[in-house]
Amino acid sequence: MTAIPAVPIDATLLGGYRAVKETGVPMSLERLPKVRAEDAAEVSTLDELQQGGRFEVVSRRVPSSSGRSETELLICTPAAVASSATPRPAIYFMHGGGYFTGDPRHLFFLEPLLDEAERFGATLISVGYRLAPEHPHPAPLDDVYAGLLWTAEHADELGVDADRIIVAGTSTGGGLAAALSLLVRDRGGPRVAGQLLMSPMLDDRNDSASAHQMDSVDVWDRSWNGFGWKALLGSLCGGPSVSPHAAPARATDLSGLPPAFIDVGSAETLRDEALAYADGIWRAGGSAELHVWAGGFHTFDLVVPDAEISQAARQARRAWLKRVLAGS
């Protein structure tokens, strides 16, 4: 593929971009213990997640679909509505981390969604899942599916409206949320009111124009993206036999899916697969709202939350959530 210039990073994001960019350091199995240790050091306690009393937070462990392991559900309910008898919506969230790292208690991913949960009087449920390469596909998807089934079955106990559950995720979690929506459609439930896909990781082929264009530039480049997919899929990665339940970009039928919100930065590796996924939903007659944030790198709004572009991204998600919850 002919090299083309990289999309420039938005000037207001450059400070945060430089702080997190690892120049020319590829991801590898040798680096994995260090990466996981660094992530583990950032995991919040339940007390910290309560945000000074703003939320009631409990951890539940539920059986995975295989019954051989357990899935952690971190259930965060705004204190203002915790005792209300009125069923509330739920945001069922999957964290990022490339399938090989990450934790459901990581505030880096959770903080903006805690704000939205409080705004809409919703319960935020952050789901854990087993990590690759120790637990390849379908283990992560089995875990988040089991957690969603448990959530729907225990909606009354949780004070949740089972018809107003939105699946959401960032990066890897965005890909998992898309895969979960496909799986729920194919298995006939439970009902999902919407899918919030933020910088979603959708395509194991790792060969789009944006993947090449932003290689070694984006904070999540082809090295890290490729490592994540190979960890999940092993020798199947990039080949003809990958299931759309593993890599949603492989789906040939995107009909019958819940309304989607998809956003991505113009200066990130995953840009083109996000665009293609939205287009596939439209071509199938579905509902998808797509935002491409000019100059945004991968997860820019989490790294530089106060930038104007980050605030605009969060406002767009908030407006979509409002519409979907009102219409569900």
Short mmCIF file of N, CA and C in Angstrom, two decimals, residues 115-199:
data_model
loop_
_atom_site.label_atom_id
_atom_site.label_comp_id
_atom_site.label_asym_id
_atom_site.label_seq_id
_atom_site.Cartn_x
_atom_site.Cartn_y
_atom_site.Cartn_z
N ASP A 115 -20.64 9.71 34.87
CA ASP A 115 -21.31 11.00 34.73
C ASP A 115 -22.63 10.86 33.99
N GLU A 116 -22.64 10.07 32.90
CA GLU A 116 -23.87 9.90 32.13
C GLU A 116 -24.90 9.09 32.93
N ALA A 117 -24.45 8.09 33.67
CA ALA A 117 -25.38 7.32 34.49
C ALA A 117 -26.07 8.23 35.51
N GLU A 118 -25.30 9.12 36.12
CA GLU A 118 -25.89 10.05 37.09
C GLU A 118 -26.86 11.00 36.40
N ARG A 119 -26.49 11.47 35.23
CA ARG A 119 -27.34 12.42 34.49
C ARG A 119 -28.68 11.79 34.14
N PHE A 120 -28.67 10.52 33.73
CA PHE A 120 -29.90 9.88 33.26
C PHE A 120 -30.55 8.99 34.32
N GLY A 121 -30.02 9.02 35.54
CA GLY A 121 -30.59 8.16 36.58
C GLY A 121 -30.51 6.71 36.21
N ALA A 122 -29.38 6.31 35.62
CA ALA A 122 -29.20 4.95 35.12
C ALA A 122 -28.21 4.19 35.98
N THR A 123 -28.33 2.89 36.00
CA THR A 123 -27.32 2.04 36.63
C THR A 123 -26.25 1.71 35.60
N LEU A 124 -25.01 1.93 35.96
CA LEU A 124 -23.88 1.55 35.12
C LEU A 124 -23.36 0.20 35.59
N ILE A 125 -23.31 -0.76 34.68
CA ILE A 125 -22.79 -2.09 35.00
C ILE A 125 -21.54 -2.31 34.16
N SER A 126 -20.40 -2.37 34.83
CA SER A 126 -19.12 -2.60 34.14
C SER A 126 -18.79 -4.08 34.27
N VAL A 127 -18.64 -4.75 33.13
CA VAL A 127 -18.50 -6.20 33.13
C VAL A 127 -17.04 -6.60 32.91
N GLY A 128 -16.59 -7.57 33.68
CA GLY A 128 -15.27 -8.14 33.47
C GLY A 128 -15.34 -9.29 32.46
N TYR A 129 -14.22 -9.61 31.88
CA TYR A 129 -14.16 -10.76 30.97
C TYR A 129 -12.74 -11.32 30.98
N ARG A 130 -12.62 -12.59 30.69
CA ARG A 130 -11.32 -13.23 30.68
C ARG A 130 -10.46 -12.66 29.54
N LEU A 131 -9.16 -12.62 29.79
CA LEU A 131 -8.25 -11.98 28.85
C LEU A 131 -7.48 -12.99 28.02
N ALA A 132 -7.19 -12.60 26.78
CA ALA A 132 -6.36 -13.37 25.87
C ALA A 132 -4.89 -12.98 26.10
N PRO A 133 -3.94 -13.80 25.70
CA PRO A 133 -4.09 -15.05 24.95
C PRO A 133 -4.43 -16.27 25.80
N GLU A 134 -4.43 -16.13 27.14
CA GLU A 134 -4.76 -17.27 27.97
C GLU A 134 -6.18 -17.77 27.71
N HIS A 135 -7.07 -16.84 27.38
CA HIS A 135 -8.48 -17.17 27.16
C HIS A 135 -8.92 -16.58 25.81
N PRO A 136 -8.67 -17.28 24.72
CA PRO A 136 -9.02 -16.76 23.40
C PRO A 136 -10.52 -16.79 23.14
N HIS A 137 -10.91 -16.25 21.99
CA HIS A 137 -12.31 -16.31 21.57
C HIS A 137 -12.78 -17.76 21.59
N PRO A 138 -13.97 -18.03 22.14
CA PRO A 138 -15.05 -17.08 22.47
C PRO A 138 -15.13 -16.67 23.93
N ALA A 139 -14.08 -16.90 24.72
CA ALA A 139 -14.19 -16.67 26.17
C ALA A 139 -14.64 -15.26 26.54
N PRO A 140 -14.01 -14.18 25.98
CA PRO A 140 -14.48 -12.84 26.38
C PRO A 140 -15.95 -12.59 26.04
N LEU A 141 -16.35 -13.01 24.84
CA LEU A 141 -17.75 -12.81 24.45
C LEU A 141 -18.69 -13.66 25.29
N ASP A 142 -18.31 -14.89 25.60
CA ASP A 142 -19.14 -15.73 26.46
C ASP A 142 -19.37 -15.05 27.82
N ASP A 143 -18.31 -14.43 28.34
CA ASP A 143 -18.41 -13.79 29.64
C ASP A 143 -19.37 -12.61 29.62
N VAL A 144 -19.23 -11.74 28.62
CA VAL A 144 -20.09 -10.55 28.61
C VAL A 144 -21.53 -10.93 28.26
N TYR A 145 -21.71 -12.00 27.48
CA TYR A 145 -23.06 -12.48 27.20
C TYR A 145 -23.71 -13.05 28.46
N ALA A 146 -22.94 -13.81 29.23
CA ALA A 146 -23.47 -14.36 30.48
C ALA A 146 -23.86 -13.24 31.44
N GLY A 147 -23.03 -12.20 31.50
CA GLY A 147 -23.35 -11.08 32.37
C GLY A 147 -24.60 -10.34 31.92
N LEU A 148 -24.79 -10.21 30.61
CA LEU A 148 -25.99 -9.54 30.11
C LEU A 148 -27.24 -10.38 30.41
N LEU A 149 -27.14 -11.69 30.22
CA LEU A 149 -28.27 -12.56 30.55
C LEU A 149 -28.64 -12.43 32.03
N TRP A 150 -27.63 -12.43 32.88
CA TRP A 150 -27.88 -12.32 34.31
C TRP A 150 -28.54 -10.96 34.63
N THR A 151 -28.05 -9.91 34.00
CA THR A 151 -28.61 -8.58 34.23
C THR A 151 -30.08 -8.53 33.84
N ALA A 152 -30.40 -9.07 32.66
CA ALA A 152 -31.80 -9.06 32.21
C ALA A 152 -32.68 -9.92 33.12
N GLU A 153 -32.17 -11.07 33.53
CA GLU A 153 -32.95 -11.97 34.38
C GLU A 153 -33.16 -11.41 35.79
N HIS A 154 -32.23 -10.57 36.25
CA HIS A 154 -32.30 -10.01 37.60
C HIS A 154 -32.64 -8.52 37.57
N ALA A 155 -33.29 -8.09 36.50
CA ALA A 155 -33.60 -6.67 36.34
C ALA A 155 -34.42 -6.14 37.51
N ASP A 156 -35.41 -6.88 37.95
CA ASP A 156 -36.25 -6.41 39.06
C ASP A 156 -35.42 -6.24 40.33
N GLU A 157 -34.57 -7.20 40.61
CA GLU A 157 -33.71 -7.13 41.79
C GLU A 157 -32.78 -5.90 41.73
N LEU A 158 -32.31 -5.57 40.52
CA LEU A 158 -31.39 -4.45 40.34
C LEU A 158 -32.10 -3.11 40.24
N GLY A 159 -33.43 -3.14 40.11
CA GLY A 159 -34.17 -1.90 39.88
C GLY A 159 -34.03 -1.38 38.47
N VAL A 160 -33.75 -2.28 37.54
CA VAL A 160 -33.45 -1.91 36.15
C VAL A 160 -34.62 -2.28 35.26
N ASP A 161 -34.87 -1.45 34.27
CA ASP A 161 -35.87 -1.72 33.24
C ASP A 161 -35.22 -2.59 32.17
N ALA A 162 -35.63 -3.84 32.06
CA ALA A 162 -35.00 -4.78 31.13
C ALA A 162 -35.15 -4.37 29.68
N ASP A 163 -36.07 -3.47 29.38
CA ASP A 163 -36.25 -2.99 28.00
C ASP A 163 -35.40 -1.76 27.70
N ARG A 164 -34.66 -1.29 28.69
CA ARG A 164 -33.82 -0.10 28.47
C ARG A 164 -32.37 -0.36 28.88
N ILE A 165 -31.82 -1.43 28.34
CA ILE A 165 -30.41 -1.75 28.56
C ILE A 165 -29.63 -1.39 27.31
N ILE A 166 -28.65 -0.53 27.47
CA ILE A 166 -27.77 -0.14 26.37
C ILE A 166 -26.43 -0.81 26.59
N VAL A 167 -25.92 -1.48 25.55
CA VAL A 167 -24.58 -2.04 25.64
C VAL A 167 -23.59 -0.99 25.13
N ALA A 168 -22.47 -0.88 25.80
CA ALA A 168 -21.51 0.18 25.49
C ALA A 168 -20.10 -0.34 25.67
N GLY A 169 -19.17 0.26 24.95
CA GLY A 169 -17.78 -0.13 25.13
C GLY A 169 -16.85 0.82 24.42
N THR A 170 -15.62 0.86 24.91
CA THR A 170 -14.58 1.68 24.34
C THR A 170 -13.47 0.78 23.80
N SER A 171 -13.04 1.05 22.57
CA SER A 171 -11.94 0.32 21.94
C SER A 171 -12.29 -1.16 21.85
N THR A 172 -11.53 -2.03 22.50
CA THR A 172 -11.89 -3.44 22.53
C THR A 172 -13.32 -3.63 23.02
N GLY A 173 -13.68 -2.87 24.06
CA GLY A 173 -15.03 -2.97 24.60
C GLY A 173 -16.08 -2.57 23.59
N GLY A 174 -15.76 -1.61 22.72
CA GLY A 174 -16.67 -1.24 21.65
C GLY A 174 -16.87 -2.38 20.67
N GLY A 175 -15.78 -3.08 20.34
CA GLY A 175 -15.90 -4.26 19.49
C GLY A 175 -16.71 -5.36 20.15
N LEU A 176 -16.49 -5.55 21.45
CA LEU A 176 -17.27 -6.56 22.19
C LEU A 176 -18.75 -6.19 22.24
N ALA A 177 -19.04 -4.89 22.42
CA ALA A 177 -20.44 -4.46 22.44
C ALA A 177 -21.10 -4.72 21.08
N ALA A 178 -20.37 -4.49 20.00
CA ALA A 178 -20.90 -4.79 18.67
C ALA A 178 -21.10 -6.29 18.49
N ALA A 179 -20.12 -7.08 18.92
CA ALA A 179 -20.23 -8.54 18.81
C ALA A 179 -21.39 -9.06 19.67
N LEU A 180 -21.55 -8.49 20.85
CA LEU A 180 -22.63 -8.89 21.74
C LEU A 180 -23.99 -8.58 21.11
N SER A 181 -24.10 -7.43 20.46
CA SER A 181 -25.35 -7.08 19.78
C SER A 181 -25.67 -8.07 18.66
N LEU A 182 -24.65 -8.50 17.92
CA LEU A 182 -24.85 -9.52 16.89
C LEU A 182 -25.28 -10.85 17.51
N LEU A 183 -24.62 -11.24 18.59
CA LEU A 183 -24.93 -12.51 19.25
C LEU A 183 -26.35 -12.51 19.81
N VAL A 184 -26.73 -11.42 20.44
CA VAL A 184 -28.09 -11.31 21.00
C VAL A 184 -29.12 -11.39 19.88
N ARG A 185 -28.84 -10.71 18.76
CA ARG A 185 -29.76 -10.81 17.62
C ARG A 185 -29.88 -12.26 17.15
N ASP A 186 -28.75 -12.94 17.01
CA ASP A 186 -28.75 -14.30 16.46
C ASP A 186 -29.36 -15.32 17.41
N ARG A 187 -29.31 -15.04 18.73
CA ARG A 187 -29.88 -15.98 19.71
C ARG A 187 -31.27 -15.57 20.19
N GLY A 188 -31.76 -14.44 19.69
CA GLY A 188 -33.13 -14.04 20.01
C GLY A 188 -33.31 -13.36 21.35
N GLY A 189 -32.28 -12.74 21.89
CA GLY A 189 -32.43 -11.97 23.13
C GLY A 189 -31.27 -12.18 24.06
N PRO A 190 -31.25 -11.45 25.15
CA PRO A 190 -32.26 -10.49 25.63
C PRO A 190 -32.26 -9.20 24.81
N ARG A 191 -33.26 -8.38 25.06
CA ARG A 191 -33.40 -7.16 24.29
C ARG A 191 -32.30 -6.17 24.64
N VAL A 192 -31.76 -5.54 23.60
CA VAL A 192 -30.79 -4.45 23.75
C VAL A 192 -31.39 -3.20 23.12
N ALA A 193 -31.45 -2.11 23.88
CA ALA A 193 -32.10 -0.90 23.38
C ALA A 193 -31.20 -0.09 22.46
N GLY A 194 -29.89 -0.24 22.60
CA GLY A 194 -28.96 0.52 21.78
C GLY A 194 -27.55 0.03 22.02
N GLN A 195 -26.66 0.38 21.09
CA GLN A 195 -25.25 0.02 21.22
C GLN A 195 -24.39 1.27 21.04
N LEU A 196 -23.61 1.57 22.07
CA LEU A 196 -22.75 2.76 22.10
C LEU A 196 -21.32 2.28 21.87
N LEU A 197 -20.81 2.52 20.65
CA LEU A 197 -19.52 1.97 20.22
C LEU A 197 -18.52 3.11 20.07
N MET A 198 -17.62 3.22 21.04
CA MET A 198 -16.65 4.32 21.07
C MET A 198 -15.29 3.81 20.62
N SER A 199 -14.80 4.36 19.51
CA SER A 199 -13.54 3.90 18.90
C SER A 199 -13.47 2.38 18.87
#
